[in-house]
Short mmCIF file of C-alpha atoms in Angstrom, two decimals:
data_model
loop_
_atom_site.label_atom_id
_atom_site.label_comp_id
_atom_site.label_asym_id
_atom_site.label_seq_id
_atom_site.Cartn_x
_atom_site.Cartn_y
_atom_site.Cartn_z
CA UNK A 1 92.09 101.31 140.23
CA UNK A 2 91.38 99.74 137.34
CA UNK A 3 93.13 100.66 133.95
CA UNK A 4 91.01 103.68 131.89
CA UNK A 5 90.74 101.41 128.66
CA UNK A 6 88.56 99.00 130.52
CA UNK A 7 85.72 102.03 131.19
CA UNK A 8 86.37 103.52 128.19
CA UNK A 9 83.42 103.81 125.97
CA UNK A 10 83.60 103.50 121.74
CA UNK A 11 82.19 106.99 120.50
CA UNK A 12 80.99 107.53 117.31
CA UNK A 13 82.62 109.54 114.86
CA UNK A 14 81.49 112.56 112.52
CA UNK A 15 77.97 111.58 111.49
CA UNK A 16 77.96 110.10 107.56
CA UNK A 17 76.81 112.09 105.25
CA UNK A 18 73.93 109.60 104.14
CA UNK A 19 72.96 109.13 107.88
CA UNK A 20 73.03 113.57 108.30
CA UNK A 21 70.75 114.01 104.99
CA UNK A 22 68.44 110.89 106.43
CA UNK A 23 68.36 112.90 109.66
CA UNK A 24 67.62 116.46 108.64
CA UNK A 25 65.29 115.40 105.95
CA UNK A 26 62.92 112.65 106.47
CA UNK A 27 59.87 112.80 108.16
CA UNK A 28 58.48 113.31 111.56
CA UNK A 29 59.75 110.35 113.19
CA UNK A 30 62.94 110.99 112.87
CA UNK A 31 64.80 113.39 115.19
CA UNK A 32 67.44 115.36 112.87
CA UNK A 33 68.68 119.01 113.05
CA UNK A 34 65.55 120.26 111.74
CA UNK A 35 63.83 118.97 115.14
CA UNK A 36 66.61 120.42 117.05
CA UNK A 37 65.26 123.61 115.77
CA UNK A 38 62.22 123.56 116.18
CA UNK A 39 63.07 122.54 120.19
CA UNK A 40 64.86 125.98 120.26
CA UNK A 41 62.34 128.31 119.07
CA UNK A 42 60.01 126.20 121.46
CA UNK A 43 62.38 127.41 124.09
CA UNK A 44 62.49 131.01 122.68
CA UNK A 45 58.88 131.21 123.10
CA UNK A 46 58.85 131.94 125.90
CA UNK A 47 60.16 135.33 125.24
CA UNK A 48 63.83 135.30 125.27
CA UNK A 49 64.37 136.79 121.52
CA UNK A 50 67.27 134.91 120.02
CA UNK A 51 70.57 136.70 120.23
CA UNK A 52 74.66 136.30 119.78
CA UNK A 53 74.67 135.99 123.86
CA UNK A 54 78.04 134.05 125.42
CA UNK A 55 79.73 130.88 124.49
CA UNK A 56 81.66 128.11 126.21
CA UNK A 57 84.66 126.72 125.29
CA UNK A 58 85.51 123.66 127.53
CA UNK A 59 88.86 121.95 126.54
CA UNK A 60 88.70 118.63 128.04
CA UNK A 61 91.12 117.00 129.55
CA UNK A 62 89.96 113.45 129.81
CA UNK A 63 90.91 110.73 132.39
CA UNK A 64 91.93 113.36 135.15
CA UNK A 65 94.58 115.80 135.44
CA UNK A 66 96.81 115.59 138.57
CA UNK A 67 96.32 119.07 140.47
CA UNK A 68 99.49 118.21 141.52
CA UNK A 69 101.97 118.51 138.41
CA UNK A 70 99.55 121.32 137.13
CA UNK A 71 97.77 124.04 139.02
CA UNK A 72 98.48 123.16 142.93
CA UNK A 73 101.61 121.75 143.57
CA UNK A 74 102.90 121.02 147.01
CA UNK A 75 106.76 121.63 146.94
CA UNK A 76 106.74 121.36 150.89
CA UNK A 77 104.88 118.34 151.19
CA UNK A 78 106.99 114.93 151.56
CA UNK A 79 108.39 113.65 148.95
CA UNK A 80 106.25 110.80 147.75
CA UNK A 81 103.14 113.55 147.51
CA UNK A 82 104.89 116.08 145.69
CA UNK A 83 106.24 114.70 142.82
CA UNK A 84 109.37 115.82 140.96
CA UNK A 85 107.96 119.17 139.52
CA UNK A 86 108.65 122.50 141.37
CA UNK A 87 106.23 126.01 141.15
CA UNK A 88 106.82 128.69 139.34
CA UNK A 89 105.55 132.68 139.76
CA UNK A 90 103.44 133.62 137.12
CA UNK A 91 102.37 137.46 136.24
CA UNK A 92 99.87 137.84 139.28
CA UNK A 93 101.89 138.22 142.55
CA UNK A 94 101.28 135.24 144.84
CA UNK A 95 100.20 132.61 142.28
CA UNK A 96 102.53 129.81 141.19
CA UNK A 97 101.80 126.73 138.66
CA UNK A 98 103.54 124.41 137.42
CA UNK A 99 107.36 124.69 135.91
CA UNK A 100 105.79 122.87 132.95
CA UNK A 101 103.34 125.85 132.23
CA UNK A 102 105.40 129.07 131.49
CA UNK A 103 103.13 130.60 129.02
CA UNK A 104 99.80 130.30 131.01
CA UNK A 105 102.57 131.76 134.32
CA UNK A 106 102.83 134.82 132.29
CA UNK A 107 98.84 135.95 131.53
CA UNK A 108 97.65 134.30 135.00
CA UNK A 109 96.15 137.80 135.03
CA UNK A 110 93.67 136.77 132.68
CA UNK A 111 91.98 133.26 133.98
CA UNK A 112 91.06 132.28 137.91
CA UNK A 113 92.07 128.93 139.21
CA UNK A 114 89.04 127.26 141.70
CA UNK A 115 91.77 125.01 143.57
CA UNK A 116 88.75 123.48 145.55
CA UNK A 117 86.58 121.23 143.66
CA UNK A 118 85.62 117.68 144.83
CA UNK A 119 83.38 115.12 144.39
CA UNK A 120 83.05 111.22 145.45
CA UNK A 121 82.72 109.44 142.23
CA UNK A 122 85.69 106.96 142.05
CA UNK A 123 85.25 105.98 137.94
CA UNK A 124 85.87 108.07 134.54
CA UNK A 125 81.82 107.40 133.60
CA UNK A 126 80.51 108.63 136.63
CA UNK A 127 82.69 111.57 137.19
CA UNK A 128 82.03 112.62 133.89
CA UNK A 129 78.09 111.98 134.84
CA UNK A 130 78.84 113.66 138.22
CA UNK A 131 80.78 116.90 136.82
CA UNK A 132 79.03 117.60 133.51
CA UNK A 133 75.28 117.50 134.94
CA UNK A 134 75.76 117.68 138.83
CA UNK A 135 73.60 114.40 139.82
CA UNK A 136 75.98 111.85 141.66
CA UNK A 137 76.95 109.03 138.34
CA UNK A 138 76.18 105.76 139.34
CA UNK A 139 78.85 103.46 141.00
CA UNK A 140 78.22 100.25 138.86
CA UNK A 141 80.06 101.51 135.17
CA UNK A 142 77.75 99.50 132.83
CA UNK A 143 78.07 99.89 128.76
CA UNK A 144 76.86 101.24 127.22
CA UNK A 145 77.37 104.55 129.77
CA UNK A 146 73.76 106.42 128.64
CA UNK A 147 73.64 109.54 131.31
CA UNK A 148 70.58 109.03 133.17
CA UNK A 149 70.60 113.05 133.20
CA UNK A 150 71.44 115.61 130.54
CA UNK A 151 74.93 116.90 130.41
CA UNK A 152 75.03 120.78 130.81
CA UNK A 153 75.94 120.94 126.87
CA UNK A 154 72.50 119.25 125.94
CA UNK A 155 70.66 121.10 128.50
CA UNK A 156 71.99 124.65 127.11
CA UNK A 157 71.42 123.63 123.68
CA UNK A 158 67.97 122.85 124.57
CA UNK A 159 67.26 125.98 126.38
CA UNK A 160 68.71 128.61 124.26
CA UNK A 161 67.63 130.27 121.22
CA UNK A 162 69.72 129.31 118.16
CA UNK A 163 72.01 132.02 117.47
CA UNK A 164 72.44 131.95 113.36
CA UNK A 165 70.88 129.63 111.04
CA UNK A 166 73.31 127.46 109.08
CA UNK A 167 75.43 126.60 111.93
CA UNK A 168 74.94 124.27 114.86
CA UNK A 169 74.45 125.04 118.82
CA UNK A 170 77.25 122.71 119.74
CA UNK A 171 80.41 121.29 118.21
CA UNK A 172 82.40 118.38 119.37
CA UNK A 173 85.87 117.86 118.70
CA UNK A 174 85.89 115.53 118.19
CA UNK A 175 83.24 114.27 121.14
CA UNK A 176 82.50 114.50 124.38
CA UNK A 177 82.81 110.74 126.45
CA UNK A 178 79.39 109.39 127.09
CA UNK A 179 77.51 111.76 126.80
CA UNK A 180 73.98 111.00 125.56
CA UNK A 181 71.68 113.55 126.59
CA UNK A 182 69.60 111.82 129.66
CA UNK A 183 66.59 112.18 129.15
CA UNK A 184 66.54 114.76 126.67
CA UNK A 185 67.35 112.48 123.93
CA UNK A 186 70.14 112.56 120.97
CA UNK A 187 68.25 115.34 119.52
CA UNK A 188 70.13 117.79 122.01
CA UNK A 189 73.66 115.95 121.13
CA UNK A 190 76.95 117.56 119.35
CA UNK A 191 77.71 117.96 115.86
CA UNK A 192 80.72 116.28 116.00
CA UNK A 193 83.92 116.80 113.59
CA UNK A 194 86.61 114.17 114.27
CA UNK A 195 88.64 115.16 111.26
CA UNK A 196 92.43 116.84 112.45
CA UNK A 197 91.87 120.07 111.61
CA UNK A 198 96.10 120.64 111.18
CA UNK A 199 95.47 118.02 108.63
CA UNK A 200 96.18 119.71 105.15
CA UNK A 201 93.18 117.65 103.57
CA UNK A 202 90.62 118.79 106.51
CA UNK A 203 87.34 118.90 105.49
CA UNK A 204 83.91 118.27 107.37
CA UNK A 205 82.15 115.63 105.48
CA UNK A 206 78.89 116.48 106.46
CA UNK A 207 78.95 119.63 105.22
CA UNK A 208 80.45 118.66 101.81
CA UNK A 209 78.06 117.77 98.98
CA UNK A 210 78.90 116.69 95.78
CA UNK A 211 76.81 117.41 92.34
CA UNK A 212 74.97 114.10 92.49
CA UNK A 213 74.41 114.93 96.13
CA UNK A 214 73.03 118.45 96.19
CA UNK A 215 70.48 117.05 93.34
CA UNK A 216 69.11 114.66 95.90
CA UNK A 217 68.67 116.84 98.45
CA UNK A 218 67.09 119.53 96.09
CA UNK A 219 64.82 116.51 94.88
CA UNK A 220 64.00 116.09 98.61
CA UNK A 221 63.13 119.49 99.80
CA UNK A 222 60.87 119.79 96.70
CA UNK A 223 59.27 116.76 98.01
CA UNK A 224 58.82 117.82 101.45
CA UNK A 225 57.78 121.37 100.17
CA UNK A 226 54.59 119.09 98.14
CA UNK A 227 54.17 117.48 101.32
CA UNK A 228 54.10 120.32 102.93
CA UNK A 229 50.92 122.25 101.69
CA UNK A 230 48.40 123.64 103.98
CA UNK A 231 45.23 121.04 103.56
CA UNK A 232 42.04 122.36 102.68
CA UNK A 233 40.72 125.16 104.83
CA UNK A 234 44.36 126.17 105.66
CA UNK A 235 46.57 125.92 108.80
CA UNK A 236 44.92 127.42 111.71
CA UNK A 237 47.34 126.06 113.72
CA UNK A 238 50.73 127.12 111.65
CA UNK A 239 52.26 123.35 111.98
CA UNK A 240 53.04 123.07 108.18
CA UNK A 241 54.39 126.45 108.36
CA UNK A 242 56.56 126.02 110.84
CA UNK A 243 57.78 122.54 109.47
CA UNK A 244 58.84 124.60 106.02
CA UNK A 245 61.26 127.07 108.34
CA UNK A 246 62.86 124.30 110.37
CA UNK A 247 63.28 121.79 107.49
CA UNK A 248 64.64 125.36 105.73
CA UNK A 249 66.45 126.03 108.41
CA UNK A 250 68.16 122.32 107.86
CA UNK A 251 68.54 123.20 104.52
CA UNK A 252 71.07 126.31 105.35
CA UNK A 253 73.36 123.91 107.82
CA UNK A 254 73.68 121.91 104.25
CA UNK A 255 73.24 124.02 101.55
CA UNK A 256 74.66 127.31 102.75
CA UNK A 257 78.05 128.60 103.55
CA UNK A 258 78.05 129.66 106.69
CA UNK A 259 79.38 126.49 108.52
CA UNK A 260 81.72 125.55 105.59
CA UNK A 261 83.59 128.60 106.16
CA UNK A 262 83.36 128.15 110.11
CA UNK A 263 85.31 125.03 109.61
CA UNK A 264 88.11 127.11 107.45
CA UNK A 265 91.35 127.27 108.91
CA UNK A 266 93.00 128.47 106.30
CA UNK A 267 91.54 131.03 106.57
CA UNK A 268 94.16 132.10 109.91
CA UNK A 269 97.35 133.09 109.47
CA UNK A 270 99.92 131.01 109.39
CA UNK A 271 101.81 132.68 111.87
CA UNK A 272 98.91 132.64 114.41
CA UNK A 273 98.34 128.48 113.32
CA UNK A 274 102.19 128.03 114.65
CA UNK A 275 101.11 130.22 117.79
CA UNK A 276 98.33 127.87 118.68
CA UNK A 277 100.33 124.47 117.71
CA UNK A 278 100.88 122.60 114.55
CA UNK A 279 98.88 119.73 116.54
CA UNK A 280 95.46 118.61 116.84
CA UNK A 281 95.33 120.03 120.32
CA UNK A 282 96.65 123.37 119.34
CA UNK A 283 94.03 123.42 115.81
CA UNK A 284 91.11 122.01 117.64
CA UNK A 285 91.60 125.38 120.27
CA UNK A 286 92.13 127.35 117.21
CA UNK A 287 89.01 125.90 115.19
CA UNK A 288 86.89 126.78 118.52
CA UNK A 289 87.91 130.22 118.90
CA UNK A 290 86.72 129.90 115.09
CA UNK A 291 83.86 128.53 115.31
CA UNK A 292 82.96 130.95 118.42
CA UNK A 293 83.22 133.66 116.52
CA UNK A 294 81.12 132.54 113.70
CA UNK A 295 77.87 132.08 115.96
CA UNK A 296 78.57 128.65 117.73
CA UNK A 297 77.56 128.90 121.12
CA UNK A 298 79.26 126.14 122.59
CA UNK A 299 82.67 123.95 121.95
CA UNK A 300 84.22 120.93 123.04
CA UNK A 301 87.87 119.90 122.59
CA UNK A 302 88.96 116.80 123.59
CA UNK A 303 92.72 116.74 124.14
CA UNK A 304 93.85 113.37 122.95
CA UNK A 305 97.17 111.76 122.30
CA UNK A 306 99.94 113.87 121.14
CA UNK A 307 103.11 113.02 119.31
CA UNK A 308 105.66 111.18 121.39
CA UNK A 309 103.69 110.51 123.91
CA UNK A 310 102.52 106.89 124.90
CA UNK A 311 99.56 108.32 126.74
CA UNK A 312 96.51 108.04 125.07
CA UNK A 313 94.86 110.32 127.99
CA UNK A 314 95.31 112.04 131.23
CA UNK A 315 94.26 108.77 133.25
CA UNK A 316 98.07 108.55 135.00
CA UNK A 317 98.06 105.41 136.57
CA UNK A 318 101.51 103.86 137.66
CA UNK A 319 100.45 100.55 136.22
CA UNK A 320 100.62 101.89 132.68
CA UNK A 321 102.93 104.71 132.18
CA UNK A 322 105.35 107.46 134.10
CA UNK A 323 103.46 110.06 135.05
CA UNK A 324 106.20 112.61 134.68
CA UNK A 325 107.63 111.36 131.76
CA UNK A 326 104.25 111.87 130.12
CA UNK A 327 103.37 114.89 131.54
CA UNK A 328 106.76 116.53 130.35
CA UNK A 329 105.56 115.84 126.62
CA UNK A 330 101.66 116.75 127.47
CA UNK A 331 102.01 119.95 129.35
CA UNK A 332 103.92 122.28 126.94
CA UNK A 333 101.37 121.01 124.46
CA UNK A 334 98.28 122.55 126.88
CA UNK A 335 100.35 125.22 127.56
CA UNK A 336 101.00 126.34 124.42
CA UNK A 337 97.45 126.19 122.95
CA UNK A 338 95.12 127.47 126.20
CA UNK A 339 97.71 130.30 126.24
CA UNK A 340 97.33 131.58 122.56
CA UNK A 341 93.08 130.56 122.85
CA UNK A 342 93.22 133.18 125.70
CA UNK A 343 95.32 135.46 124.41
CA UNK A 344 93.90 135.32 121.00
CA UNK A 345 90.54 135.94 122.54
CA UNK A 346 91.37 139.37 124.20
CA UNK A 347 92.85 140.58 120.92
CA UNK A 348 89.85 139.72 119.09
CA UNK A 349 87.63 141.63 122.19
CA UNK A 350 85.76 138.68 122.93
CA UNK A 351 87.06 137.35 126.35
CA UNK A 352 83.56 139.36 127.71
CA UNK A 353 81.13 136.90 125.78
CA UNK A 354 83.45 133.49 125.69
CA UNK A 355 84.54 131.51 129.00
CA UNK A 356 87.58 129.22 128.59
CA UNK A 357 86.99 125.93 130.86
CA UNK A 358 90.23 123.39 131.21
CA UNK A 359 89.31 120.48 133.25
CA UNK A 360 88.38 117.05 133.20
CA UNK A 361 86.36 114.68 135.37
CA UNK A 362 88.60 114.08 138.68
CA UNK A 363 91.96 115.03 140.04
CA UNK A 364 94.84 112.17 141.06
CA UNK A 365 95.56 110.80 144.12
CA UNK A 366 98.20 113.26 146.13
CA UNK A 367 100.20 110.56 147.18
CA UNK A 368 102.38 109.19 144.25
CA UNK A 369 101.79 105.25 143.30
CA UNK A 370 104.89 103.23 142.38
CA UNK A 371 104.92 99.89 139.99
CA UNK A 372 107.89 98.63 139.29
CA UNK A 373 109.73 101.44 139.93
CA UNK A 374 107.20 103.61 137.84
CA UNK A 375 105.47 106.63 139.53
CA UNK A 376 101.70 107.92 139.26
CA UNK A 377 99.10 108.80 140.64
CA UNK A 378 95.16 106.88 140.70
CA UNK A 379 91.71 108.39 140.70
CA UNK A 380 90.83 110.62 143.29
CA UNK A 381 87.64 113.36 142.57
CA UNK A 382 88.28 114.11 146.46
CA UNK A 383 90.71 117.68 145.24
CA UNK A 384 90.85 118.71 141.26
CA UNK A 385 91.53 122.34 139.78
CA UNK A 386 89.92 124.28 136.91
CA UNK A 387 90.97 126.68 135.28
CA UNK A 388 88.20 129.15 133.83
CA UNK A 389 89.26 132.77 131.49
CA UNK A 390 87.03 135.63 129.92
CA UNK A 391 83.20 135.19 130.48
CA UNK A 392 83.51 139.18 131.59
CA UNK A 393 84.54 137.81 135.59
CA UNK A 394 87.13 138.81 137.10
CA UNK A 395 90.29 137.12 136.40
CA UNK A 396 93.58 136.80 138.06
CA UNK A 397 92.68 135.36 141.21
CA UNK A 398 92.61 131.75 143.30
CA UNK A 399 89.74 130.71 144.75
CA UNK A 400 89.74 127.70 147.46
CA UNK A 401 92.76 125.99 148.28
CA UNK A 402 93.46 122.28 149.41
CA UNK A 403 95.22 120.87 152.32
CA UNK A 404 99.49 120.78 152.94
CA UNK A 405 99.17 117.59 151.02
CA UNK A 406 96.96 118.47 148.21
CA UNK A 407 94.14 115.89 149.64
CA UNK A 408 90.92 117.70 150.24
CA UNK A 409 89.94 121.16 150.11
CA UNK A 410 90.93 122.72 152.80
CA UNK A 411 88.75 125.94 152.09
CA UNK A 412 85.99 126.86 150.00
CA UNK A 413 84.74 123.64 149.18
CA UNK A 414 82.53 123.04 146.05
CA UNK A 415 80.37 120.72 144.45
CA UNK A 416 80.84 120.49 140.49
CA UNK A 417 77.31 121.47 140.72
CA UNK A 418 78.50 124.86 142.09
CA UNK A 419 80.59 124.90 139.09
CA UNK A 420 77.60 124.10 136.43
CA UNK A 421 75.68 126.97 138.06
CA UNK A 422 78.37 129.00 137.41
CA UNK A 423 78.42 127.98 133.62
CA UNK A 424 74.73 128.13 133.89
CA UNK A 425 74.30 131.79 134.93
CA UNK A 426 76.68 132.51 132.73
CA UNK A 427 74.79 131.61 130.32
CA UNK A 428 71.75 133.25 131.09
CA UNK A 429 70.07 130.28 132.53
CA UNK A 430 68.27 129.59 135.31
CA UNK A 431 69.92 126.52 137.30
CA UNK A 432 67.15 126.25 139.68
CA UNK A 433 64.37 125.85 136.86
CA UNK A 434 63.27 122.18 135.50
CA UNK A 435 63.12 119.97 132.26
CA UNK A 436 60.35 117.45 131.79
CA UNK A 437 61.77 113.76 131.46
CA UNK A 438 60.35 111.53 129.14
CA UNK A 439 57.25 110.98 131.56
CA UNK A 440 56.24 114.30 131.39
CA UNK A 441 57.73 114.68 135.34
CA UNK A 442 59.77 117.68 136.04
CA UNK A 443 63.85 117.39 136.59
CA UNK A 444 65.45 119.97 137.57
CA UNK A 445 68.61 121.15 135.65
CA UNK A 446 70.95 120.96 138.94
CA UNK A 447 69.89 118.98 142.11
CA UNK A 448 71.71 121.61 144.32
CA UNK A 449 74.68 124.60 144.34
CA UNK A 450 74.85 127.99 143.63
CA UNK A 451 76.79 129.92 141.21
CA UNK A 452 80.60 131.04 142.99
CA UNK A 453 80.47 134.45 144.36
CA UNK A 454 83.87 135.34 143.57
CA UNK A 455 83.06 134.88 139.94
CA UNK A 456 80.19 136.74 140.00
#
């Protein structure tokens, strides 16, 4: 397989501050926050009545996690399947995980593991394509990756009503690989912070405005207020109304505190910083559970590089680094901060309204790959694990299970589409109901599955 650099796509960073105020501020042709506002209360028209309602947390983990060194090892399969890591119990009798991940062995009791997952996508772009919005990504990888369909982020911040003004549907951290929004446009894209939040200087620059700054953008909304005025004869049909609350609503992201103090972290404890990790990993789980509990509805971390490890990703190809050697440096890392996200979300009673999704686009191949004496493992979307916690289902159990040599599922079989309908229904979305593309034709949000019974 070919190395994960050479499909890897360049994604943009934090949005300027120049290009946010341009965005949220100028006129109708230009899609900014204020548009992504007015989308939502087009949804919420139709009689949903905006509310606090659940949140997703999806900690990414991408280039593909090996099943095998994590949540289904093999420890009687031969030896060049399973690897050189060995099970351990955890608190829920019968279930074992990896050596590597004592702290998640020891709350087991509070996430499920879906051991049967699989799809046929062979690359990073269009797994990702195929596990975030269910439609089959297309073989050929071609930059600049655009989804031809709408990860399930976009399509839930499309769909639902916003949940407090002043902060955004959907935060990145720092993105989420190339994604694009199908054919629901950039409007329905993250706000995305790629700032370390462990950094002692963290800030969000798009939500920090100077003197000079705020002047501008007073000197704009007084100009857009002018603009504004109902003509002559008034505004039967409330347009100019409605553009004062969402360009208002704009306003309150910028102007307001609401988001700054989101972004806080020091805020936490210290003592409950050093629980999660004094890493980006372990902050950007913290900032989530954060941000979650300030009104965002949905979260993405991406777990990059961490210290000491040559890795820049999960993509564990023998060609480019020891699988185990990396994965001895990684793991505690994951461990440490999914453990203390979960935990931290019971003690703060909202494991009912948040869901906790580890995961990332494939699994590896079961049978090792050696170069030059180096183990790993390639692509393989034919067997992968998730992990999911809290969302109010019930917890502590296994569902599927993959064959003696961790190739295929052996039961239980399902689609990542299965999995989205999950998410979906979760939610409080319909899967089976349709978007209209940019022709006006109707696309439905999932092509097939249903939601998994066992979580229901």
């Amino acid at each position: 397989m070919p190395h994960a650099s050479a499909n890897r796509a360049t994604c943009p960073g934090a949005l300027p501050r120049r290009s946010f105020l341009r965005a949220s501020l100028t006129g109708l042709s230009t899609l900014g926050i204020a548009d992504l506002l007015r989308l939502e209360s087009a949804a919420s028209a139709t009689g949903r009545a905006p509310s606090r309602g659940p949140s997703i947390i999806v900690v990414w983990l991408w280039g593909g996690p090996s099943h095998m060194e994590t949540f289904d090892l093999k420890p009687d399969a031969p030896e060049e399947y399973r690897g050189t890591f060995r099970p351990i119990p955890t608190n829920v009798p019968g279930i074992a995980i990896s050596e590597k991940l004592p702290q998640l062995a020891r709350i087991a009791d509070k996430y499920a593991l879906i051991r049967s997952v699989a799809h046929d996508s062979p690359g990073h772009v269009n797994s990702t394509h195929t596990v975030l919005t269910g439609y089959t990504g297309e073989l050929l990888e071609t930059p600049p990756f655009t989804p031809k369909y709408p990860f399930i982020f976009n399509a839930a911040q499309k769909l639902l009503p916003s949940r407090l003004p002043g902060l955004p549907q959907w935060v990145a951290l720092p993105d989420m690989r190339y994604a694009g929004g199908g054919h629901l446009g950039p409007a329905s894209g993250p706000f995305q912070v790629t700032a370390d939040p462990g950094a002692a200087n963290f800030h969000v620059p798009s939500l920090s405005l100077n003197a000079a700054q705020r002047i501008r953008l007073a000197r704009r909304s007084q100009l857009l207020t002018s603009l504004g005025q109902p003509p002559p004869g008034g505004d039967d049909s409330g347009t100019v109304n409605a553009l004062d609350i969402y360009q208002q609503q704009a306003l309150d992201l910028l102007e307001g505190s609401a988001a700054r103090e989101a972004f806080d972290l020091s805020r936490e404890d210290p003592r409950l910083r050093d629980r999660f990790g004094r890493n980006v990993v372990g902050q950007r789980c913290l900032l989530a559970r954060r941000l979650v509990e300030s009104g965002v509805r949905l979260v993405t971390v991406d777990f990059p590089n961490v210290p000491g490890q040559k890795a820049f990703s999960w993509d564990d190809h023998a060609s480019v680094w020891n699988i185990f050697e990396q994965m001895e440096i990684r793991l505690p890392v994951l461990d440490q901060a999914v453990s203390a996200l979960i935990e931290d979300l019971h003690a703060r009673g909202m494991n009912q309204e948040t869901l906790v999704v580890v995961m990332g686009e494939m699994g590896r191949t079961p049978r090792l790959s050696n170069f030059n004496g180096q183990p790993g493992r390639e692509h393989w979307g034919a067997a992968m694990s998730v992990l999911m916690a809290g969302g109010g289902m019930p917890m502590g159990q296994v569902i599927g299970s993959t064959t003696h040599k961790g190739e295929e599922p052996k039961d239980r079989r399902f689609h990542p589409s299965d999995l989205l309908a999950t998410w979906y229904r979760f939610l409080g979305i319909d899967p089976t109901q349709t978007l209209p593309d940019t022709a006006g034709r109707p696309i439905a949000l999932l092509p097939h599955g249903s939601p998994i019974r066992e979580l229901g």
